[in-house]
Coordinates of C-alpha atoms and ligand atoms in Angstrom, one line a residue:
M1 CA 21.1 -146.2 -68.7
K2 CA 21.9 -145.4 -72.3
K3 CA 23.5 -142.0 -72.9
T4 CA 21.6 -139.7 -75.3
A5 CA 22.8 -137.6 -78.1
L6 CA 21.1 -135.3 -80.6
V7 CA 22.8 -135.1 -84.0
T8 CA 21.9 -132.3 -86.4
G9 CA 22.7 -132.9 -90.1
I10 CA 21.9 -136.6 -89.6
L11 CA 21.1 -137.1 -93.3
G12 CA 24.4 -135.6 -94.6
Q13 CA 27.7 -137.2 -94.9
D14 CA 29.1 -137.0 -91.3
G15 CA 25.8 -137.6 -89.5
P16 CA 25.4 -141.3 -90.4
Y17 CA 29.1 -142.1 -89.6
L18 CA 28.8 -140.3 -86.2
A19 CA 25.4 -142.0 -85.5
K20 CA 27.0 -145.4 -86.2
L21 CA 29.8 -144.7 -83.8
L22 CA 27.4 -143.5 -81.1
L23 CA 25.2 -146.5 -81.5
E24 CA 28.2 -148.8 -81.2
N25 CA 28.9 -147.0 -77.9
D26 CA 25.3 -147.8 -76.8
Y27 CA 23.8 -144.3 -77.2
K28 CA 20.2 -143.5 -77.9
V29 CA 20.5 -141.2 -81.0
F30 CA 18.1 -138.5 -81.9
G31 CA 18.5 -137.2 -85.4
L32 CA 17.2 -133.7 -86.4
V33 CA 15.6 -133.6 -89.8
R34 CA 13.9 -130.8 -91.7
R35 CA 10.4 -131.1 -93.0
Y36 CA 10.7 -132.6 -96.5
S37 CA 8.3 -133.4 -99.3
N38 CA 10.6 -136.2 -100.3
P39 CA 13.1 -137.0 -97.6
N40 CA 16.4 -138.7 -98.6
F41 CA 17.6 -141.3 -96.1
S42 CA 20.0 -143.0 -98.5
N43 CA 23.2 -142.1 -96.5
L44 CA 21.7 -143.7 -93.4
E45 CA 20.6 -146.7 -95.5
Y46 CA 24.1 -147.0 -96.9
L47 CA 25.4 -147.6 -93.4
G48 CA 22.5 -149.8 -92.4
L49 CA 21.1 -147.4 -89.8
M50 CA 17.5 -147.0 -90.8
N51 CA 15.2 -147.8 -87.8
K52 CA 18.0 -147.2 -85.4
I53 CA 17.6 -143.4 -85.1
E54 CA 14.8 -141.6 -83.6
F55 CA 14.0 -138.7 -85.9
V56 CA 12.9 -135.3 -84.5
E57 CA 11.6 -132.6 -86.9
G58 CA 13.1 -129.1 -86.7
D59 CA 15.3 -126.5 -88.5
L60 CA 18.3 -124.6 -87.4
T61 CA 16.7 -121.4 -88.6
D62 CA 13.7 -121.9 -86.3
E63 CA 14.7 -121.4 -82.7
S64 CA 11.4 -122.6 -81.2
S65 CA 11.8 -126.0 -83.0
L66 CA 15.2 -126.4 -81.3
I67 CA 13.8 -125.5 -77.9
N68 CA 11.0 -128.1 -78.2
I69 CA 13.4 -130.8 -79.3
V70 CA 15.9 -130.1 -76.5
K71 CA 13.2 -129.9 -73.9
N72 CA 11.6 -133.2 -75.1
T73 CA 14.8 -135.2 -75.6
R74 CA 17.1 -133.8 -72.9
P75 CA 20.3 -135.0 -74.8
E76 CA 23.5 -135.3 -72.8
E77 CA 25.4 -134.4 -76.0
I78 CA 24.6 -132.3 -79.0
Y79 CA 26.6 -132.6 -82.2
N80 CA 25.8 -129.8 -84.5
L81 CA 26.7 -131.0 -88.0
A82 CA 23.9 -129.2 -89.8
A83 CA 25.0 -126.5 -92.3
Q84 CA 24.7 -125.1 -95.7
S85 CA 28.1 -126.8 -96.2
F86 CA 28.9 -126.1 -99.9
V87 CA 31.5 -123.4 -100.2
G88 CA 30.9 -122.9 -103.9
G89 CA 27.2 -122.2 -103.4
S90 CA 27.7 -119.8 -100.5
W91 CA 28.3 -116.6 -102.6
D92 CA 24.9 -117.0 -104.3
Q93 CA 23.1 -117.9 -101.0
A94 CA 25.1 -115.8 -98.5
K95 CA 22.1 -114.9 -96.4
L96 CA 20.8 -118.5 -96.1
T97 CA 24.3 -119.7 -95.4
T98 CA 24.6 -117.1 -92.6
E99 CA 21.2 -117.9 -91.1
V100 CA 21.9 -121.6 -90.9
N101 CA 25.6 -121.7 -90.2
A102 CA 25.9 -118.6 -87.9
V103 CA 22.6 -117.6 -86.4
G104 CA 21.4 -121.2 -86.2
V105 CA 24.4 -122.0 -83.9
L106 CA 23.5 -119.0 -81.7
F107 CA 20.0 -120.4 -81.5
L108 CA 21.3 -123.8 -80.4
L109 CA 23.7 -122.3 -77.9
N110 CA 20.9 -120.2 -76.4
T111 CA 18.7 -123.2 -76.2
I112 CA 21.4 -125.1 -74.3
K113 CA 22.0 -122.1 -72.0
F114 CA 18.4 -121.6 -71.0
F115 CA 17.0 -125.2 -71.1
S116 CA 19.8 -127.7 -70.7
P117 CA 23.0 -126.2 -69.5
I118 CA 24.6 -129.6 -68.6
T119 CA 24.4 -130.7 -72.3
R120 CA 27.8 -131.0 -74.0
F121 CA 28.0 -129.3 -77.4
Y122 CA 30.1 -130.0 -80.5
Q123 CA 30.3 -127.4 -83.2
A124 CA 31.4 -128.5 -86.7
S125 CA 34.0 -125.9 -87.4
T126 CA 36.2 -126.0 -90.4
S127 CA 39.6 -125.4 -92.0
E128 CA 37.8 -123.0 -94.4
M129 CA 38.0 -120.5 -91.5
F130 CA 41.8 -120.3 -92.1
G131 CA 41.4 -119.4 -95.7
L132 CA 44.6 -117.4 -96.4
G133 CA 45.9 -118.0 -92.9
N134 CA 49.5 -119.3 -93.2
T135 CA 49.0 -120.8 -96.6
N136 CA 52.7 -121.4 -96.9
G137 CA 52.8 -124.0 -94.2
F138 CA 50.3 -125.8 -92.0
Q139 CA 47.4 -124.6 -89.9
D140 CA 46.8 -125.4 -86.2
E141 CA 44.8 -124.0 -83.3
N142 CA 46.9 -120.8 -83.2
T143 CA 46.7 -120.0 -86.9
P144 CA 44.8 -116.7 -87.6
F145 CA 41.5 -116.9 -89.5
H146 CA 41.2 -115.3 -92.9
P147 CA 38.0 -116.8 -94.4
R148 CA 37.5 -116.4 -98.2
S149 CA 33.8 -117.2 -98.7
P150 CA 30.5 -116.4 -97.0
Y151 CA 30.6 -120.0 -95.8
G152 CA 34.0 -119.4 -94.1
V153 CA 32.8 -116.2 -92.6
S154 CA 29.6 -117.8 -91.2
K155 CA 31.7 -120.5 -89.6
V156 CA 34.0 -118.0 -88.0
Y157 CA 31.0 -116.4 -86.3
A158 CA 29.8 -119.8 -85.1
Y159 CA 33.3 -120.7 -83.9
W160 CA 33.6 -117.6 -81.7
M161 CA 30.1 -117.9 -80.3
T162 CA 30.9 -121.5 -79.3
V163 CA 34.1 -120.2 -77.5
N164 CA 32.2 -117.3 -76.1
F165 CA 29.4 -119.4 -74.5
R166 CA 32.1 -121.5 -72.9
E167 CA 33.9 -118.5 -71.5
S168 CA 30.8 -116.5 -70.5
F169 CA 28.5 -119.1 -69.1
G170 CA 30.7 -122.1 -68.4
L171 CA 29.0 -124.4 -70.9
F172 CA 30.8 -127.5 -72.2
T173 CA 31.2 -126.4 -75.8
C174 CA 33.9 -127.5 -78.2
N175 CA 34.9 -126.7 -81.8
G176 CA 36.3 -129.4 -84.0
I177 CA 38.2 -127.6 -86.7
L178 CA 38.0 -130.4 -89.2
F179 CA 39.9 -130.4 -92.5
N180 CA 38.2 -131.9 -95.6
H181 CA 36.9 -135.4 -95.0
E182 CA 35.3 -137.6 -97.6
S183 CA 33.6 -141.0 -98.1
P184 CA 31.4 -142.9 -100.6
I185 CA 28.4 -140.9 -99.2
R186 CA 30.0 -137.5 -99.7
G187 CA 27.7 -135.0 -101.5
I188 CA 28.0 -135.2 -105.2
Q189 CA 28.8 -131.4 -105.5
F190 CA 32.1 -131.7 -103.6
V191 CA 35.1 -132.2 -105.8
T192 CA 36.2 -135.6 -104.5
R193 CA 32.9 -137.3 -105.1
K194 CA 32.3 -135.4 -108.3
I195 CA 35.6 -136.8 -109.5
T196 CA 35.0 -140.4 -108.3
D197 CA 31.5 -140.4 -109.7
G198 CA 32.7 -138.9 -113.0
V199 CA 35.6 -141.4 -113.3
A200 CA 33.2 -144.3 -112.7
R201 CA 30.8 -143.0 -115.4
I202 CA 33.6 -142.6 -117.9
K203 CA 34.9 -146.1 -117.1
L204 CA 31.4 -147.6 -117.6
G205 CA 30.8 -145.7 -120.8
L206 CA 28.1 -143.5 -119.2
A207 CA 30.0 -140.2 -119.7
K208 CA 32.7 -138.9 -122.0
E209 CA 34.2 -136.1 -120.0
L210 CA 34.6 -134.6 -116.5
R211 CA 34.3 -130.8 -116.1
L212 CA 36.2 -129.2 -113.2
G213 CA 37.5 -125.8 -112.0
N214 CA 40.8 -125.1 -110.2
L215 CA 43.0 -128.2 -110.3
E216 CA 45.8 -126.4 -108.4
S217 CA 44.3 -126.0 -104.9
R218 CA 45.5 -128.3 -102.3
R219 CA 43.5 -130.0 -99.6
D220 CA 44.2 -132.2 -96.6
W221 CA 41.8 -135.0 -97.3
G222 CA 40.9 -137.7 -94.8
F223 CA 38.1 -140.3 -94.4
A224 CA 34.9 -139.2 -92.6
G225 CA 34.7 -142.4 -90.7
D226 CA 37.9 -141.6 -88.9
Y227 CA 37.0 -138.0 -88.2
V228 CA 33.8 -138.6 -86.3
E229 CA 35.9 -140.4 -83.7
A230 CA 37.6 -137.1 -83.0
M231 CA 34.2 -135.4 -82.6
Y232 CA 33.1 -138.0 -80.1
L233 CA 36.4 -137.9 -78.1
M234 CA 36.1 -134.1 -77.7
L235 CA 32.9 -134.5 -75.8
Q236 CA 34.3 -137.2 -73.6
Q237 CA 37.1 -135.1 -72.2
K238 CA 37.2 -133.6 -68.7
N239 CA 37.3 -130.0 -70.0
P240 CA 35.9 -128.5 -73.2
D241 CA 38.4 -127.2 -75.8
D242 CA 39.0 -126.7 -79.5
Y243 CA 40.9 -129.0 -81.8
V244 CA 42.3 -129.1 -85.3
V245 CA 41.7 -132.5 -87.0
G246 CA 43.4 -133.5 -90.2
T247 CA 45.9 -135.9 -91.7
G248 CA 48.9 -133.6 -91.8
E249 CA 49.5 -134.2 -95.6
N250 CA 47.8 -132.6 -98.6
H251 CA 47.4 -133.1 -102.3
S252 CA 46.2 -131.0 -105.2
V253 CA 42.8 -131.5 -106.9
G254 CA 44.8 -132.6 -110.0
E255 CA 46.6 -135.3 -108.0
F256 CA 43.2 -136.6 -106.7
V257 CA 42.0 -136.7 -110.3
E258 CA 45.0 -138.6 -111.6
K259 CA 44.8 -141.1 -108.7
A260 CA 41.1 -141.7 -109.2
F261 CA 41.5 -142.4 -112.9
L262 CA 44.4 -144.8 -112.1
V263 CA 42.2 -146.8 -109.7
A264 CA 39.8 -147.3 -112.6
G265 CA 42.6 -148.4 -114.8
I266 CA 42.7 -145.3 -117.0
N267 CA 46.2 -143.8 -117.4
D268 CA 45.6 -140.8 -119.8
W269 CA 43.3 -138.8 -117.5
K270 CA 44.0 -135.5 -119.4
K271 CA 42.0 -136.8 -122.4
Y272 CA 38.8 -136.8 -120.3
V273 CA 39.1 -133.6 -118.1
T274 CA 37.9 -130.2 -119.3
I275 CA 38.6 -127.0 -117.3
D276 CA 35.3 -125.1 -116.9
P277 CA 35.4 -121.6 -115.5
R278 CA 31.9 -122.0 -114.1
F279 CA 33.5 -124.2 -111.3
K280 CA 36.1 -121.6 -110.3
R281 CA 35.4 -119.5 -107.2
P282 CA 35.5 -115.7 -106.8
A283 CA 38.1 -116.2 -104.1
E284 CA 40.0 -119.5 -103.5
V285 CA 41.6 -121.1 -100.5
P286 CA 44.8 -122.4 -102.1
N287 CA 46.5 -124.6 -99.6
L288 CA 45.2 -126.3 -96.5
K289 CA 47.3 -128.7 -94.4
A290 CA 46.6 -129.6 -90.8
K291 CA 49.0 -129.9 -87.9
P292 CA 46.8 -132.1 -85.7
D293 CA 49.3 -132.5 -82.8
K294 CA 46.9 -131.3 -80.1
A295 CA 44.2 -133.8 -81.2
Q296 CA 46.8 -136.6 -81.2
K297 CA 48.3 -135.7 -77.8
V298 CA 45.1 -134.9 -75.9
L299 CA 42.4 -137.0 -77.6
G300 CA 44.7 -139.8 -78.7
W301 CA 43.2 -139.3 -82.2
K302 CA 45.0 -140.5 -85.3
K303 CA 43.9 -141.0 -88.9
K304 CA 43.5 -144.6 -89.9
T305 CA 42.9 -144.3 -93.6
S306 CA 45.5 -143.2 -96.1
F307 CA 44.9 -140.9 -99.1
D308 CA 45.4 -143.8 -101.5
A309 CA 43.0 -146.0 -99.6
L310 CA 40.4 -143.2 -99.5
V311 CA 40.5 -142.6 -103.3
K312 CA 40.3 -146.3 -103.9
M313 CA 37.3 -146.7 -101.5
M314 CA 35.4 -143.9 -103.2
V315 CA 36.1 -144.9 -106.9
E316 CA 35.2 -148.6 -106.1
A317 CA 32.0 -147.6 -104.4
D318 CA 30.9 -145.4 -107.3
L319 CA 31.7 -148.2 -109.8
K320 CA 29.7 -150.7 -107.8
R321 CA 26.7 -148.3 -107.4
L322 CA 26.6 -147.3 -111.1
K323 CA 27.0 -150.9 -112.2
S324 CA 24.0 -152.0 -110.1
V325 CA 21.9 -149.1 -111.5
K326 CA 22.9 -150.0 -115.0
I327 CA 21.8 -153.6 -114.6
S328 CA 18.5 -153.0 -112.9
Ligands
NAP401 P1 26.5 -132.2 -95.5 O1 26.7 -133.6 -96.1 O2 26.3 -131.1 -96.4 O3 25.4 -132.3 -94.4 C1 24.8 -131.2 -93.8 C2 23.4 -131.5 -93.3 O4 22.9 -130.3 -92.7 C3 22.4 -132.0 -94.3 O5 21.9 -133.2 -93.8 C4 21.4 -130.9 -94.3 O6 20.0 -131.4 -94.3 C5 21.5 -130.3 -92.9 N1 21.0 -128.9 -92.9 C6 21.2 -127.9 -93.8 N2 20.5 -126.8 -93.4 C7 19.8 -127.1 -92.3 C8 18.8 -126.4 -91.5 N3 18.5 -125.2 -91.8 N4 18.3 -127.1 -90.5 C9 18.6 -128.4 -90.2 N5 19.5 -129.1 -90.9 C10 20.1 -128.5 -92.0 O7 27.8 -131.9 -94.6 P2 28.9 -132.8 -94.0 O8 30.0 -133.0 -95.0 O9 28.3 -134.0 -93.4 O10 29.5 -131.9 -92.8 C11 29.0 -131.9 -91.5 C12 29.3 -130.5 -90.9 O11 30.7 -130.4 -90.8 C13 28.9 -129.3 -91.6 O12 28.5 -128.3 -90.7 C14 30.1 -128.8 -92.4 O13 30.0 -127.4 -92.6 C15 31.2 -129.2 -91.4 N6 32.5 -129.5 -92.0 C16 32.5 -130.5 -93.0 C17 33.8 -130.8 -93.5 C18 33.9 -131.9 -94.6 O14 35.0 -132.0 -95.2 N7 32.9 -132.7 -94.8 C19 35.0 -130.2 -93.0 C20 34.8 -129.3 -92.0 C21 33.6 -129.0 -91.5 P3 19.3 -131.9 -95.7 O15 19.7 -133.3 -95.8 O16 17.9 -131.6 -95.4 O17 19.9 -131.1 -96.8
G4F402 O1 35.3 -130.3 -102.5 P1 35.2 -128.8 -102.4 O2 33.9 -128.2 -102.8 O3 35.4 -128.5 -100.9 P2 35.9 -127.2 -100.0 O4 35.5 -126.0 -100.7 O5 37.3 -127.4 -99.6 O6 34.9 -127.3 -98.7 C1 34.7 -128.6 -98.1 O7 35.7 -128.7 -97.1 C2 35.6 -127.7 -96.0 C3 36.7 -128.0 -95.0 O8 37.9 -127.3 -95.5 C4 34.3 -127.8 -95.4 F1 34.2 -126.9 -94.3 C5 33.2 -127.5 -96.4 O9 31.9 -127.7 -95.8 C6 33.3 -128.6 -97.5 O10 33.0 -129.8 -97.0 O11 36.4 -128.1 -103.1 C7 37.7 -128.4 -102.9 C8 38.6 -127.7 -103.9 C9 38.4 -126.2 -104.0 O12 39.6 -125.5 -104.1 C10 37.6 -126.0 -105.3 O13 37.9 -124.8 -106.0 O14 38.3 -128.2 -105.2 C11 38.3 -127.2 -106.1 N1 37.5 -127.6 -107.3 C12 38.0 -127.7 -108.6 N2 37.0 -128.0 -109.4 C13 36.2 -127.9 -107.3 C14 35.9 -128.2 -108.6 N3 35.3 -128.0 -106.3 C15 34.0 -128.4 -106.6 N4 33.1 -128.5 -105.6 N5 33.7 -128.7 -107.9 C16 34.5 -128.6 -109.0 O15 34.2 -128.8 -110.1

């Protein structure tokens, strides 16, 4: 018998990579999608997964839709990847961010508690929860949270609810505290993809400049395809727990920019980059660097893709995509 999993956020970045991994492990995958006028399945198409997922319609802000889905599909595992995940937009849409990222998780946990208590649950927690926590060094499972955005605050609530349902009701619930992870299907608003898309446009003569905000902040960037393996492994353990997942090294936004231009064969990147205050945030998270020792020791998880390989993969994918659009 195939195992069954429900993946929320199936149309985002991580959803397709996780679905691919689950399908390779012979799962039946249900993907939660919202009701759209014009659905966008391009990330699933990119990984060749159309027709391999069974879509179920619902919304994290609508508890009854979650109850129906869980009652009808009876998944053994739920991976909650759905979120308003853009930090920069969370100040302007703080209520929506809270409803989806915080209250939505409570709805899912209640649904599991009342209708399917054997279901194992993965919550997409984030290094944004650390915020100003130990910015001089690294962050691990013992680092205190000091979130700096409505997004970070909403994720702290969801983190603790996930822990609380485990401790209160004995549910198998896990937090993956994942540091930034990227790929060719990363949303275009996030800085890495904005950079690689912008560099490719400049290289192909489609744009003259790239406008960015804070080039000083440092992130621990890894490849999304590696990180979904950690999600999967968390739900295969004997006991539920919380894990930090990252590469253990970090780079500034400026370093990412420089490297991306170099991949495209452009040495003088400063000629093309303009600092635009519109892309600076009311409160910044200056320095994130994971100490993923627990994930390595308990899950046997390790990053496979280097920073250089990630930047190259993303720039080359954007060049390829834009060249094909230009020709057709
Ligand atoms: P993403 O590309 O923004 O995908 C998020 C998905 O959530 C989208 O498909 C979106 O659906 C869906 N969604 C939003 N609101 C919803 C709602 N009300 N009901 C149902 N679905 C909804 O994010 P990602 O990069 O794949 O990240 C996956 C998860 O990991 C997120 O929870 C994020 O906060 C967390 N996380 C990400 C990173 C990272 O570096 N990528 C690091 C740590 C944690 P639409 O397609 O309809 O918009
Ligand atoms: O790419 P970002 O928007 O990602 P951020 O804020 O680190 O959040 C991402 O990673 C989190 C994990 O730590 C996830 F939980 C979250 O869902 C999301 O996936 O920004 C990265 C850095 C920031 O310091 C930002 O201020 O890049 C800086 N930056 C500079 N210029 C910019 C820009 N960010 C964006 N999005 N756009 C710019 O023009």
